[in-house]
Amino acid sequence: MQLSDYMRQALTLAKEAAAAGEVPVGALIVSSGEVIAAARNRVEELQDPLAHAEMLAIRAAKAALGSRYLTDCTLVVTLEPCPMCAGAIMLARVGRLVFGCPDGRLGACGSAFNVPAYRDALYKPEVIGGVCEDECRALLKEFFRARRDNGQ
Amino acid sequence: MQLSDYMRQALTLAKEAAAAGEVPVGALIVSSGEVIAAARNRVEELQDPLAHAEMLAIRAAKAALGSRYLTDCTLVVTLEPCPMCAGAIMLARVGRLVFGCPDGRLGACGSAFNVPAYRDALYKPEVIGGVCEDECRALLKEFFRARRDNGQ
């Protein structure tokens, strides 16, 4: 499977989030070519502003592997992670981060901040941005446009 | 109670962490003058690198209040929060952050990054650093000195 194939799976999760009234972000974690965890944003459902797709996917992957760290894993997410999620990716020692579209406002992997590149970090994941960028951006734009049209 | 009184309670939690072999960080959350949540670092105990004192305290405070946001709360923590915790503090809309000693290496509230001050943030907590700074720093220094002496 190519990175774009995994990103399309993450996009399917993001679309499920949108259908449930959540900001459409989907994430999955791959180990040895296999998807071991998949999650979507559940902030509204759980009434928990920390329930981002990446946090839920990291927790599920740790449970699936029974390990403290995710060194040999790739996290694939449709949107550039925020500071909380970028920090969690570093702490969990995710080996590789692949994201779809950048988040110019709050993205913490090169846009507003660059947490993974911080020079004093003990651990630095490989970061690949812009995979299926246009599809990921279009989904977010459509969600926020529809929400504005509904006066929300 | 003064902020230094709350910080001394957080220091007691940090000492409990040190006694359990954890990096000594303690946190509590205050609402209307009352401590509604208290937690210490549990990374080793839970084998979970995301189990920082602040994250556990935020989760406990949300459960105690039954609310999505912690707008009227103060989070008191012995060490400057890392990017993950600073991001979570913003997302949970914690009204005020009070920390003890700065973390020059990974602190995300003014040292390595300044997540709460980010210009495009929708929400900005009040931030007060340096409360009982010397005691908070001494506890961390002593912990890491002892760990080095034990060859860990």
Short mmCIF file of C-alpha atoms in Angstrom, two decimals:
data_model
loop_
_atom_site.label_atom_id
_atom_site.label_comp_id
_atom_site.label_asym_id
_atom_site.label_seq_id
_atom_site.Cartn_x
_atom_site.Cartn_y
_atom_site.Cartn_z
CA MET A 1 0.00 0.00 0.00
CA GLN A 2 1.12 3.52 -0.72
CA LEU A 3 0.82 6.46 1.67
CA SER A 4 -2.04 7.82 -0.43
CA ASP A 5 -3.96 4.55 0.07
CA TYR A 6 -3.67 4.90 3.85
CA MET A 7 -4.63 8.57 3.58
CA ARG A 8 -7.79 7.63 1.65
CA GLN A 9 -8.72 5.31 4.53
CA ALA A 10 -8.15 8.21 6.94
CA LEU A 11 -10.33 10.39 4.68
CA THR A 12 -13.13 7.82 4.97
CA LEU A 13 -12.91 8.17 8.76
CA ALA A 14 -12.91 11.97 8.43
CA LYS A 15 -16.10 11.75 6.33
CA GLU A 16 -17.71 9.64 9.07
CA ALA A 17 -16.78 12.41 11.52
CA ALA A 18 -18.41 15.05 9.28
CA ALA A 19 -21.58 12.95 8.97
CA ALA A 20 -21.73 12.86 12.79
CA GLY A 21 -21.36 16.66 13.04
CA GLU A 22 -17.69 16.56 14.03
CA VAL A 23 -14.88 18.56 12.45
CA PRO A 24 -13.77 16.05 9.80
CA VAL A 25 -10.42 14.64 10.85
CA GLY A 26 -9.48 10.97 10.60
CA ALA A 27 -6.33 9.17 11.70
CA LEU A 28 -4.88 5.70 11.55
CA ILE A 29 -1.72 4.01 12.70
CA VAL A 30 0.18 1.53 10.56
CA SER A 31 2.69 -1.05 11.80
CA SER A 32 4.46 -3.44 9.39
CA GLY A 33 2.03 -2.45 6.65
CA GLU A 34 -1.03 -3.27 8.75
CA VAL A 35 -3.56 -0.75 10.12
CA ILE A 36 -3.51 -1.41 13.89
CA ALA A 37 -5.63 1.57 15.00
CA ALA A 38 -8.16 3.87 13.36
CA ALA A 39 -10.03 6.80 14.86
CA ARG A 40 -11.92 9.92 13.99
CA ASN A 41 -12.53 13.16 15.82
CA ARG A 42 -15.08 12.58 18.67
CA VAL A 43 -15.02 15.98 20.41
CA GLU A 44 -18.78 16.55 20.12
CA GLU A 45 -19.84 12.97 20.82
CA LEU A 46 -17.72 12.72 23.98
CA GLN A 47 -18.07 16.43 24.86
CA ASP A 48 -14.31 16.27 25.27
CA PRO A 49 -12.17 18.90 23.51
CA LEU A 50 -9.15 16.58 23.87
CA ALA A 51 -10.78 13.73 21.90
CA HIS A 52 -8.90 14.45 18.68
CA ALA A 53 -8.49 11.62 16.15
CA GLU A 54 -4.72 11.41 16.73
CA MET A 55 -5.04 11.06 20.53
CA LEU A 56 -7.64 8.31 20.18
CA ALA A 57 -5.55 6.52 17.54
CA ILE A 58 -2.38 6.67 19.66
CA ARG A 59 -4.24 5.26 22.66
CA ALA A 60 -5.75 2.44 20.55
CA ALA A 61 -2.39 1.59 18.95
CA LYS A 62 -0.64 1.43 22.33
CA ALA A 63 -3.38 -0.92 23.55
CA ALA A 64 -3.17 -3.06 20.39
CA LEU A 65 0.61 -3.44 20.62
CA GLY A 66 0.77 -3.50 24.43
CA SER A 67 3.79 -1.23 24.21
CA ARG A 68 4.78 2.07 25.70
CA TYR A 69 6.16 3.52 22.46
CA LEU A 70 5.13 3.50 18.80
CA THR A 71 8.63 3.71 17.37
CA ASP A 72 8.02 1.43 14.38
CA CYS A 73 4.64 2.95 13.52
CA THR A 74 3.37 5.51 11.03
CA LEU A 75 0.55 7.84 12.06
CA VAL A 76 -1.52 8.99 9.06
CA VAL A 77 -3.88 11.92 9.66
CA THR A 78 -5.89 14.11 7.32
CA LEU A 79 -4.97 17.44 9.00
CA GLU A 80 -1.67 18.77 10.39
CA PRO A 81 -1.69 18.00 14.13
CA CYS A 82 -2.30 20.73 16.74
CA PRO A 83 0.20 21.38 19.60
CA MET A 84 -1.43 18.78 21.88
CA CYS A 85 -1.37 16.04 19.26
CA ALA A 86 2.11 16.96 17.99
CA GLY A 87 3.39 16.79 21.57
CA ALA A 88 1.71 13.42 22.11
CA ILE A 89 3.25 12.10 18.85
CA MET A 90 6.70 13.08 20.18
CA LEU A 91 6.11 11.61 23.64
CA ALA A 92 4.76 8.33 22.24
CA ARG A 93 7.80 8.24 19.89
CA VAL A 94 5.73 7.69 16.78
CA GLY A 95 8.28 6.79 14.10
CA ARG A 96 6.70 8.64 11.22
CA LEU A 97 3.97 11.23 10.85
CA VAL A 98 2.12 11.63 7.56
CA PHE A 99 -0.47 14.38 7.28
CA GLY A 100 -2.82 15.64 4.59
CA CYS A 101 -3.40 19.38 4.55
CA PRO A 102 -1.51 21.96 6.63
CA ASP A 103 -3.35 23.94 9.33
CA GLY A 104 -2.15 27.50 8.93
CA ARG A 105 -3.85 28.63 12.14
CA LEU A 106 -2.89 26.04 14.72
CA GLY A 107 -0.78 23.40 12.98
CA ALA A 108 2.18 22.42 15.13
CA CYS A 109 4.22 20.46 12.59
CA GLY A 110 5.55 23.34 10.54
CA SER A 111 2.76 25.93 10.27
CA ALA A 112 2.15 27.83 13.54
CA PHE A 113 4.78 25.84 15.46
CA ASN A 114 7.21 23.08 14.58
CA VAL A 115 7.16 20.76 17.58
CA PRO A 116 8.68 17.70 15.81
CA ALA A 117 11.68 19.71 14.60
CA TYR A 118 12.50 21.27 17.95
CA ARG A 119 16.26 21.12 18.34
CA ASP A 120 16.29 19.91 21.94
CA ALA A 121 13.79 17.10 21.39
CA LEU A 122 15.10 13.73 22.55
CA TYR A 123 13.19 12.07 19.75
CA LYS A 124 12.29 13.29 16.26
CA PRO A 125 9.79 11.55 14.01
CA GLU A 126 10.05 11.68 10.25
CA VAL A 127 7.36 14.09 8.98
CA ILE A 128 5.72 13.97 5.55
CA GLY A 129 3.01 16.56 4.84
CA GLY A 130 0.78 17.19 1.84
CA VAL A 131 -0.37 13.62 1.07
CA CYS A 132 -3.78 13.91 -0.69
CA GLU A 133 -3.66 17.54 0.43
CA ASP A 134 -6.39 18.80 -1.93
CA GLU A 135 -8.93 16.12 -0.93
CA CYS A 136 -8.23 16.67 2.78
CA ARG A 137 -8.60 20.44 2.44
CA ALA A 138 -11.76 20.18 0.33
CA LEU A 139 -13.46 18.04 2.99
CA LEU A 140 -12.70 20.57 5.75
CA LYS A 141 -13.73 23.54 3.60
CA GLU A 142 -17.02 21.92 2.68
CA PHE A 143 -17.76 21.12 6.34
CA PHE A 144 -17.16 24.68 7.55
CA ARG A 145 -19.01 26.18 4.58
CA ALA A 146 -22.07 24.04 5.32
CA ARG A 147 -21.87 24.95 9.02
CA ARG A 148 -21.74 28.66 8.20
CA ASP A 149 -24.69 28.29 5.81
CA ASN A 150 -26.62 26.70 8.68
CA GLY A 151 -25.78 29.68 10.87
CA GLN A 152 -23.70 27.64 13.30
CA MET B 1 -5.59 30.53 49.97
CA GLN B 2 -2.74 32.06 48.03
CA LEU B 3 -1.26 30.65 44.82
CA SER B 4 1.80 29.53 46.80
CA ASP B 5 -0.47 27.47 49.10
CA TYR B 6 -1.91 25.63 46.10
CA MET B 7 1.59 25.19 44.67
CA ARG B 8 2.75 23.60 47.92
CA GLN B 9 -0.10 21.09 47.57
CA ALA B 10 1.05 20.40 44.00
CA LEU B 11 4.61 19.97 45.35
CA THR B 12 3.34 17.33 47.78
CA LEU B 13 1.90 15.43 44.80
CA ALA B 14 5.20 15.84 42.95
CA LYS B 15 7.05 14.34 45.93
CA GLU B 16 4.67 11.37 45.86
CA ALA B 17 5.58 10.93 42.19
CA ALA B 18 9.30 10.99 43.01
CA ALA B 19 8.80 8.40 45.77
CA ALA B 20 7.13 6.16 43.16
CA GLY B 21 10.04 6.55 40.73
CA GLU B 22 8.24 9.04 38.49
CA VAL B 23 9.61 12.37 37.27
CA PRO B 24 8.29 14.61 40.07
CA VAL B 25 5.49 16.73 38.65
CA GLY B 26 2.23 17.43 40.46
CA ALA B 27 -0.85 19.32 39.31
CA LEU B 28 -4.18 20.40 40.71
CA ILE B 29 -7.18 22.27 39.46
CA VAL B 30 -8.98 24.89 41.52
CA SER B 31 -12.52 26.13 41.00
CA SER B 32 -14.08 28.79 43.26
CA GLY B 33 -11.22 28.35 45.72
CA GLU B 34 -11.74 24.61 46.01
CA VAL B 35 -9.38 21.91 44.73
CA ILE B 36 -11.57 19.81 42.41
CA ALA B 37 -8.85 17.62 40.88
CA ALA B 38 -5.34 16.57 41.85
CA ALA B 39 -2.90 14.35 39.99
CA ARG B 40 0.74 13.46 39.71
CA ASN B 41 2.83 12.12 36.88
CA ARG B 42 2.02 8.40 36.27
CA VAL B 43 4.05 7.68 33.12
CA GLU B 44 5.98 4.76 34.65
CA GLU B 45 3.07 3.29 36.59
CA LEU B 46 0.76 3.27 33.56
CA GLN B 47 3.57 2.72 31.02
CA ASP B 48 1.95 5.61 29.21
CA PRO B 49 4.14 8.52 28.06
CA LEU B 50 0.99 10.68 27.78
CA ALA B 51 0.06 10.26 31.48
CA HIS B 52 1.40 13.65 32.53
CA ALA B 53 0.01 15.21 35.72
CA GLU B 54 -1.73 17.99 33.79
CA MET B 55 -3.57 15.62 31.43
CA LEU B 56 -4.80 13.48 34.33
CA ALA B 57 -5.87 16.57 36.29
CA ILE B 58 -7.76 18.03 33.32
CA ARG B 59 -9.60 14.73 32.78
CA ALA B 60 -10.49 14.50 36.49
CA ALA B 61 -11.67 18.12 36.65
CA LYS B 62 -13.90 17.69 33.59
CA ALA B 63 -15.41 14.60 35.21
CA ALA B 64 -15.89 16.40 38.54
CA LEU B 65 -17.62 19.39 36.95
CA GLY B 66 -19.39 17.41 34.23
CA SER B 67 -18.47 20.15 31.80
CA ARG B 68 -16.71 20.36 28.48
CA TYR B 69 -14.59 23.37 29.37
CA LEU B 70 -12.65 24.56 32.44
CA THR B 71 -13.08 28.27 31.81
CA ASP B 72 -13.45 29.27 35.46
CA CYS B 73 -10.64 27.04 36.70
CA THR B 74 -6.99 27.53 37.60
CA LEU B 75 -4.52 24.74 36.80
CA VAL B 76 -1.55 24.77 39.18
CA VAL B 77 1.46 22.65 38.16
CA THR B 78 5.01 22.41 39.49
CA LEU B 79 6.71 22.44 36.03
CA GLU B 80 6.05 24.48 32.89
CA PRO B 81 3.79 22.35 30.66
CA CYS B 82 5.14 20.57 27.55
CA PRO B 83 3.57 21.10 24.08
CA MET B 84 1.00 18.31 24.61
CA CYS B 85 -0.16 19.67 27.96
CA ALA B 86 -0.07 23.31 26.85
CA GLY B 87 -2.21 22.37 23.86
CA ALA B 88 -4.66 20.49 26.06
CA ILE B 89 -4.89 23.48 28.44
CA MET B 90 -5.87 25.67 25.47
CA LEU B 91 -8.37 23.17 24.06
CA ALA B 92 -10.01 22.65 27.47
CA ARG B 93 -10.13 26.45 27.87
CA VAL B 94 -8.52 26.44 31.29
CA GLY B 95 -8.98 29.97 32.57
CA ARG B 96 -5.64 30.38 34.29
CA LEU B 97 -2.38 28.45 34.29
CA VAL B 98 0.03 28.78 37.21
CA PHE B 99 3.34 26.94 37.00
CA GLY B 100 6.39 26.57 39.23
CA CYS B 101 9.70 26.34 37.44
CA PRO B 102 10.28 26.89 33.71
CA ASP B 103 11.40 23.99 31.51
CA GLY B 104 14.11 25.43 29.29
CA ARG B 105 14.25 22.31 27.11
CA LEU B 106 10.63 21.52 26.30
CA GLY B 107 8.47 24.07 28.10
CA ALA B 108 5.68 25.27 25.82
CA CYS B 109 4.43 28.26 27.83
CA GLY B 110 7.25 30.69 27.12
CA SER B 111 10.49 28.66 27.07
CA ALA B 112 10.86 26.45 23.97
CA PHE B 113 7.46 27.47 22.57
CA ASN B 114 4.70 29.79 23.66
CA VAL B 115 1.48 27.96 22.85
CA PRO B 116 -0.83 30.03 25.14
CA ALA B 117 0.34 33.29 23.58
CA TYR B 118 -0.14 32.21 19.99
CA ARG B 119 -1.73 35.11 18.15
CA ASP B 120 -4.32 33.07 16.26
CA ALA B 121 -5.53 31.12 19.30
CA LEU B 122 -9.29 31.36 19.78
CA TYR B 123 -8.78 31.25 23.51
CA LYS B 124 -5.93 32.49 25.70
CA PRO B 125 -5.53 31.57 29.34
CA GLU B 126 -3.88 33.88 31.84
CA VAL B 127 -0.39 32.48 32.56
CA ILE B 128 1.58 33.01 35.77
CA GLY B 129 4.99 31.32 36.02
CA GLY B 130 7.60 31.16 38.77
CA VAL B 131 5.38 30.43 41.80
CA CYS B 132 7.57 28.59 44.37
CA GLU B 133 10.06 28.29 41.50
CA ASP B 134 13.08 27.40 43.67
CA GLU B 135 11.31 24.58 45.53
CA CYS B 136 9.91 23.14 42.29
CA ARG B 137 13.32 23.25 40.60
CA ALA B 138 15.13 21.78 43.62
CA LEU B 139 12.79 18.77 43.66
CA LEU B 140 13.43 18.01 39.98
CA LYS B 141 17.18 18.54 40.29
CA GLU B 142 17.40 16.22 43.28
CA PHE B 143 15.40 13.53 41.45
CA PHE B 144 17.61 13.58 38.36
CA ARG B 145 20.82 13.78 40.45
CA ALA B 146 19.77 10.68 42.42
CA ARG B 147 18.85 8.87 39.20
CA ARG B 148 22.26 9.66 37.67
CA ASP B 149 24.01 8.49 40.84
CA ASN B 150 22.11 5.20 40.53
CA GLY B 151 23.34 4.88 36.94
CA GLN B 152 19.86 5.14 35.43
#
